[in-house]
PDB file of C-alpha atoms in Angstrom:
ATOM      1  CA  MET T 280     124.748  92.972  85.724  1.00 91.00           C
ATOM      2  CA  THR T 281     122.600  95.009  83.310  1.00 94.00           C
ATOM      3  CA  PHE T 282     118.847  95.588  83.033  1.00 96.00           C
ATOM      4  CA  ASN T 283     118.839  93.436  79.874  1.00 94.00           C
ATOM      5  CA  GLU T 284     119.500  90.393  82.054  1.00 96.00           C
ATOM      6  CA  PHE T 285     116.036  90.673  83.647  1.00 97.00           C
ATOM      7  CA  ASN T 286     114.451  89.807  80.256  1.00 96.00           C
ATOM      8  CA  PHE T 287     111.781  92.495  80.513  1.00 97.00           C
ATOM      9  CA  LYS T 288     109.214  92.964  77.751  1.00 96.00           C
ATOM     10  CA  GLU T 289     110.757  94.614  74.713  1.00 97.00           C
ATOM     11  CA  LEU T 290     108.889  97.926  75.059  1.00 96.00           C
ATOM     12  CA  LEU T 291     109.654  98.116  78.775  1.00 97.00           C
ATOM     13  CA  GLN T 292     113.346  97.522  78.075  1.00 97.00           C
ATOM     14  CA  LYS T 293     113.202 100.254  75.434  1.00 97.00           C
ATOM     15  CA  ALA T 294     111.797 102.700  78.032  1.00 96.00           C
ATOM     16  CA  ILE T 295     114.550 101.677  80.472  1.00 97.00           C
ATOM     17  CA  ASP T 296     117.187 102.268  77.793  1.00 96.00           C
ATOM     18  CA  GLU T 297     115.651 105.638  76.871  1.00 95.00           C
ATOM     19  CA  ALA T 298     115.781 106.649  80.557  1.00 93.00           C
ATOM     20  CA  GLY T 299     119.510 105.945  80.500  1.00 93.00           C
ATOM     21  CA  PHE T 300     119.391 103.106  82.999  1.00 93.00           C
ATOM     22  CA  ASN T 301     122.216 100.627  82.413  1.00 90.00           C
ATOM     23  CA  GLU T 302     123.075  98.818  85.624  1.00 95.00           C
ATOM     24  CA  PRO T 303     120.576  98.166  88.407  1.00 97.00           C
ATOM     25  CA  SER T 304     121.213  99.564  91.876  1.00 96.00           C
ATOM     26  CA  PRO T 305     121.686  97.033  94.696  1.00 96.00           C
ATOM     27  CA  ILE T 306     117.992  97.200  95.766  1.00 97.00           C
ATOM     28  CA  GLN T 307     116.915  96.699  92.145  1.00 97.00           C
ATOM     29  CA  GLU T 308     119.345  93.838  91.548  1.00 97.00           C
ATOM     30  CA  GLN T 309     118.137  92.036  94.670  1.00 97.00           C
ATOM     31  CA  ALA T 310     114.396  92.808  94.525  1.00 98.00           C
ATOM     32  CA  ILE T 311     113.513  92.544  90.830  1.00 98.00           C
ATOM     33  CA  PRO T 312     114.163  88.782  90.437  1.00 97.00           C
ATOM     34  CA  ILE T 313     112.142  87.996  93.578  1.00 97.00           C
ATOM     35  CA  ILE T 314     109.232  90.166  92.420  1.00 98.00           C
ATOM     36  CA  LEU T 315     109.325  88.636  88.929  1.00 97.00           C
ATOM     37  CA  GLU T 316     109.008  85.204  90.573  1.00 97.00           C
ATOM     38  CA  GLY T 317     105.774  86.380  92.206  1.00 96.00           C
ATOM     39  CA  LYS T 318     107.085  86.236  95.760  1.00 97.00           C
ATOM     40  CA  ASP T 319     106.264  88.716  98.514  1.00 97.00           C
ATOM     41  CA  ILE T 320     109.137  90.926  99.628  1.00 97.00           C
ATOM     42  CA  VAL T 321     110.094  93.578 102.148  1.00 96.00           C
ATOM     43  CA  GLY T 322     112.808  95.914 100.929  1.00 93.00           C
ATOM     44  CA  GLN T 323     114.627  98.782 102.556  1.00 91.00           C
ATOM     45  CA  ALA T 324     117.042 101.247 100.985  1.00 90.00           C
ATOM     46  CA  HIS T 325     117.982 104.890 101.294  1.00 88.00           C
ATOM     47  CA  THR T 326     116.245 107.657  99.364  1.00 83.00           C
ATOM     48  CA  GLY T 327     117.472 107.967  95.800  1.00 86.00           C
ATOM     49  CA  THR T 328     118.534 104.339  95.372  1.00 89.00           C
ATOM     50  CA  GLY T 329     115.799 103.381  92.899  1.00 93.00           C
ATOM     51  CA  LYS T 330     113.195 101.695  95.089  1.00 95.00           C
ATOM     52  CA  THR T 331     110.333 102.811  92.839  1.00 96.00           C
ATOM     53  CA  ALA T 332     111.940 101.181  89.812  1.00 97.00           C
ATOM     54  CA  ALA T 333     112.755  98.138  91.951  1.00 97.00           C
ATOM     55  CA  PHE T 334     109.053  97.404  92.395  1.00 98.00           C
ATOM     56  CA  GLY T 335     107.669  99.307  89.404  1.00 98.00           C
ATOM     57  CA  LEU T 336     109.611  97.643  86.606  1.00 98.00           C
ATOM     58  CA  PRO T 337     108.633  94.063  87.499  1.00 98.00           C
ATOM     59  CA  ILE T 338     105.018  95.116  88.074  1.00 98.00           C
ATOM     60  CA  LEU T 339     104.884  96.761  84.641  1.00 98.00           C
ATOM     61  CA  ASN T 340     106.482  93.676  83.128  1.00 97.00           C
ATOM     62  CA  LYS T 341     103.927  91.364  84.729  1.00 95.00           C
ATOM     63  CA  LEU T 342     100.765  93.341  83.862  1.00 94.00           C
ATOM     64  CA  LYS T 343      98.421  91.311  81.718  1.00 87.00           C
ATOM     65  CA  GLY T 344      96.676  94.341  80.247  1.00 76.00           C
ATOM     66  CA  LYS T 345      93.323  92.932  81.240  1.00 70.00           C
ATOM     67  CA  SER T 346      90.434  95.216  81.998  1.00 79.00           C
ATOM     68  CA  GLY T 347      90.542  96.679  85.467  1.00 91.00           C
ATOM     69  CA  VAL T 348      93.057  97.466  88.160  1.00 96.00           C
ATOM     70  CA  GLU T 349      95.905  94.944  88.426  1.00 97.00           C
ATOM     71  CA  ALA T 350      98.187  96.711  90.923  1.00 98.00           C
ATOM     72  CA  VAL T 351      97.791  99.168  93.799  1.00 98.00           C
ATOM     73  CA  VAL T 352     100.603 101.259  95.253  1.00 98.00           C
ATOM     74  CA  ILE T 353      99.755 102.875  98.590  1.00 98.00           C
ATOM     75  CA  VAL T 354     101.925 105.803  99.667  1.00 97.00           C
ATOM     76  CA  PRO T 355     101.819 108.095 102.705  1.00 97.00           C
ATOM     77  CA  THR T 356     101.745 111.493 100.932  1.00 95.00           C
ATOM     78  CA  ARG T 357     100.443 113.174  97.810  1.00 95.00           C
ATOM     79  CA  GLU T 358     103.999 114.225  96.930  1.00 96.00           C
ATOM     80  CA  LEU T 359     105.146 110.616  96.914  1.00 96.00           C
ATOM     81  CA  ALA T 360     102.012 109.604  94.977  1.00 97.00           C
ATOM     82  CA  MET T 361     102.894 112.077  92.227  1.00 97.00           C
ATOM     83  CA  GLN T 362     106.551 110.996  92.225  1.00 96.00           C
ATOM     84  CA  VAL T 363     105.697 107.283  91.953  1.00 97.00           C
ATOM     85  CA  SER T 364     103.087 108.010  89.274  1.00 97.00           C
ATOM     86  CA  ASP T 365     105.598 109.985  87.194  1.00 96.00           C
ATOM     87  CA  GLU T 366     108.122 107.165  87.436  1.00 95.00           C
ATOM     88  CA  LEU T 367     105.608 104.461  86.473  1.00 96.00           C
ATOM     89  CA  TYR T 368     104.400 106.609  83.582  1.00 94.00           C
ATOM     90  CA  ARG T 369     107.975 107.071  82.358  1.00 93.00           C
ATOM     91  CA  PHE T 370     108.539 103.324  82.170  1.00 95.00           C
ATOM     92  CA  GLY T 371     105.015 102.192  81.276  1.00 94.00           C
ATOM     93  CA  ARG T 372     104.106 104.701  78.588  1.00 92.00           C
ATOM     94  CA  LEU T 373     105.367 102.565  75.696  1.00 94.00           C
ATOM     95  CA  LEU T 374     103.329  99.647  77.049  1.00 94.00           C
ATOM     96  CA  GLY T 375     100.156 101.754  77.016  1.00 91.00           C
ATOM     97  CA  ILE T 376      99.689 101.335  80.762  1.00 92.00           C
ATOM     98  CA  ASN T 377      97.212 103.734  82.375  1.00 93.00           C
ATOM     99  CA  THR T 378      97.698 104.835  85.944  1.00 95.00           C
ATOM    100  CA  ALA T 379      95.420 106.689  88.344  1.00 96.00           C
ATOM    101  CA  THR T 380      96.989 108.940  90.950  1.00 97.00           C
ATOM    102  CA  VAL T 381      94.561 109.312  93.832  1.00 96.00           C
ATOM    103  CA  TYR T 382      95.005 111.679  96.771  1.00 96.00           C
ATOM    104  CA  GLY T 383      93.072 114.312  98.682  1.00 92.00           C
ATOM    105  CA  GLY T 384      92.737 117.850  97.387  1.00 90.00           C
ATOM    106  CA  GLN T 385      92.143 116.700  93.832  1.00 88.00           C
ATOM    107  CA  ALA T 386      88.794 116.630  91.978  1.00 89.00           C
ATOM    108  CA  TYR T 387      86.924 113.515  93.058  1.00 88.00           C
ATOM    109  CA  ALA T 388      85.013 113.060  89.769  1.00 90.00           C
ATOM    110  CA  ARG T 389      88.243 113.267  87.756  1.00 92.00           C
ATOM    111  CA  GLN T 390      89.780 110.545  89.927  1.00 93.00           C
ATOM    112  CA  ILE T 391      86.801 108.263  89.286  1.00 93.00           C
ATOM    113  CA  LYS T 392      87.393 108.561  85.523  1.00 93.00           C
ATOM    114  CA  LEU T 393      91.095 107.815  85.963  1.00 92.00           C
ATOM    115  CA  ILE T 394      90.357 104.766  88.135  1.00 94.00           C
ATOM    116  CA  GLU T 395      87.921 103.386  85.558  1.00 93.00           C
ATOM    117  CA  ASN T 396      90.695 103.235  82.943  1.00 92.00           C
ATOM    118  CA  ALA T 397      93.664 102.347  85.153  1.00 95.00           C
ATOM    119  CA  SER T 398      95.790  99.235  85.372  1.00 95.00           C
ATOM    120  CA  ILE T 399      97.673 100.709  88.352  1.00 97.00           C
ATOM    121  CA  ILE T 400      96.355 102.938  91.136  1.00 98.00           C
ATOM    122  CA  ILE T 401      98.857 104.996  93.124  1.00 98.00           C
ATOM    123  CA  ALA T 402      97.059 106.370  96.171  1.00 98.00           C
ATOM    124  CA  THR T 403      97.179 107.771  99.654  1.00 97.00           C
ATOM    125  CA  PRO T 404      95.224 105.627 102.126  1.00 97.00           C
ATOM    126  CA  GLY T 405      92.483 108.112 103.018  1.00 95.00           C
ATOM    127  CA  ARG T 406      91.447 108.994  99.485  1.00 96.00           C
ATOM    128  CA  LEU T 407      91.609 105.384  98.284  1.00 97.00           C
ATOM    129  CA  LEU T 408      89.356 104.390 101.176  1.00 95.00           C
ATOM    130  CA  SER T 409      86.863 107.084 100.169  1.00 94.00           C
ATOM    131  CA  HIS T 410      86.696 105.633  96.663  1.00 94.00           C
ATOM    132  CA  LEU T 411      86.298 102.116  98.041  1.00 95.00           C
ATOM    133  CA  ARG T 412      83.543 103.135 100.467  1.00 92.00           C
ATOM    134  CA  PHE T 413      81.600 104.829  97.655  1.00 91.00           C
ATOM    135  CA  CYS T 414      82.221 101.835  95.355  1.00 86.00           C
ATOM    136  CA  ASP T 415      84.189 103.969  92.901  1.00 85.00           C
ATOM    137  CA  ALA T 416      87.076 101.508  92.752  1.00 91.00           C
ATOM    138  CA  ASP T 417      86.968  97.773  92.079  1.00 93.00           C
ATOM    139  CA  LEU T 418      90.098  96.089  93.398  1.00 96.00           C
ATOM    140  CA  SER T 419      88.897  92.507  92.927  1.00 94.00           C
ATOM    141  CA  GLY T 420      91.369  91.923  90.073  1.00 94.00           C
ATOM    142  CA  VAL T 421      94.463  93.220  91.862  1.00 97.00           C
ATOM    143  CA  ASP T 422      97.453  90.890  91.568  1.00 96.00           C
ATOM    144  CA  CYS T 423      99.970  93.084  93.402  1.00 98.00           C
ATOM    145  CA  LEU T 424      99.863  95.435  96.388  1.00 98.00           C
ATOM    146  CA  VAL T 425     102.764  97.771  97.176  1.00 98.00           C
ATOM    147  CA  LEU T 426     103.025  99.489 100.556  1.00 97.00           C
ATOM    148  CA  ASP T 427     105.587 102.153  99.713  1.00 96.00           C
ATOM    149  CA  GLU T 428     107.177 103.656 102.819  1.00 93.00           C
ATOM    150  CA  ALA T 429     105.105 101.303 104.978  1.00 94.00           C
ATOM    151  CA  ASP T 430     107.013 102.274 108.116  1.00 93.00           C
ATOM    152  CA  ARG T 431     106.135 105.926 107.586  1.00 93.00           C
ATOM    153  CA  MET T 432     102.456 105.108 106.971  1.00 94.00           C
ATOM    154  CA  LEU T 433     102.337 103.205 110.248  1.00 94.00           C
ATOM    155  CA  ASP T 434     104.074 106.073 112.072  1.00 94.00           C
ATOM    156  CA  ILE T 435     101.484 108.518 110.694  1.00 93.00           C
ATOM    157  CA  GLY T 436      98.646 106.297 111.933  1.00 94.00           C
ATOM    158  CA  PHE T 437      97.374 104.666 108.731  1.00 95.00           C
ATOM    159  CA  TYR T 438      97.333 101.102 110.126  1.00 95.00           C
ATOM    160  CA  ASP T 439      93.520 100.790 110.280  1.00 96.00           C
ATOM    161  CA  ASP T 440      93.120 102.364 106.837  1.00 96.00           C
ATOM    162  CA  ILE T 441      95.630  99.949 105.315  1.00 96.00           C
ATOM    163  CA  ILE T 442      93.905  96.959 106.917  1.00 96.00           C
ATOM    164  CA  GLU T 443      90.562  98.134 105.520  1.00 96.00           C
ATOM    165  CA  ILE T 444      92.038  98.619 102.041  1.00 97.00           C
ATOM    166  CA  ILE T 445      93.544  95.137 102.175  1.00 97.00           C
ATOM    167  CA  SER T 446      90.079  93.736 102.992  1.00 96.00           C
ATOM    168  CA  HIS T 447      88.984  94.892  99.502  1.00 96.00           C
ATOM    169  CA  LEU T 448      91.793  92.975  97.775  1.00 97.00           C
ATOM    170  CA  PRO T 449      91.937  89.335  96.721  1.00 97.00           C
ATOM    171  CA  LYS T 450      93.572  87.096  99.316  1.00 96.00           C
ATOM    172  CA  GLN T 451      95.792  85.615  96.609  1.00 97.00           C
ATOM    173  CA  ARG T 452      98.067  88.464  95.565  1.00 97.00           C
ATOM    174  CA  GLN T 453     101.671  89.537  95.750  1.00 98.00           C
ATOM    175  CA  THR T 454     102.566  92.026  98.477  1.00 98.00           C
ATOM    176  CA  LEU T 455     105.626  94.244  98.296  1.00 98.00           C
TER     177      LEU T 455
END
């Protein structure tokens, strides 16, 4: 199987080709078709197997480009937030997709500006909650929620934060 078989948007496929991706990893091969169908999914794979691309590529493909945030990726750490953001930028740049990377220790006002122009927010739970509580982020148009490393977030104690974030999202959405 090759990435061409997923029938991604032309510019997304071009970014995949430019990144040198030819054949999907097992997690990508199994997850991408399910995500493209709009179904919820739980996936598990070792570090370095392409999990970010497994959820990121179909999300980028499905974005409508409408005004406002269409997808939220919640991660347990700022390091993972930056890593996921870099990966989504690499594949979404040709599509003109804006992302906002939101985590503590970064200028709050700058994050507000990024959120205002973003189609995808990649965030740690605490900082995203701060933006939601101060009404700096409107998640009413979100079509897809990703809980990246959900097991780790629960181990760290983010359960209540995640539940509160979910309360700000539409009930009809895809969850990965």
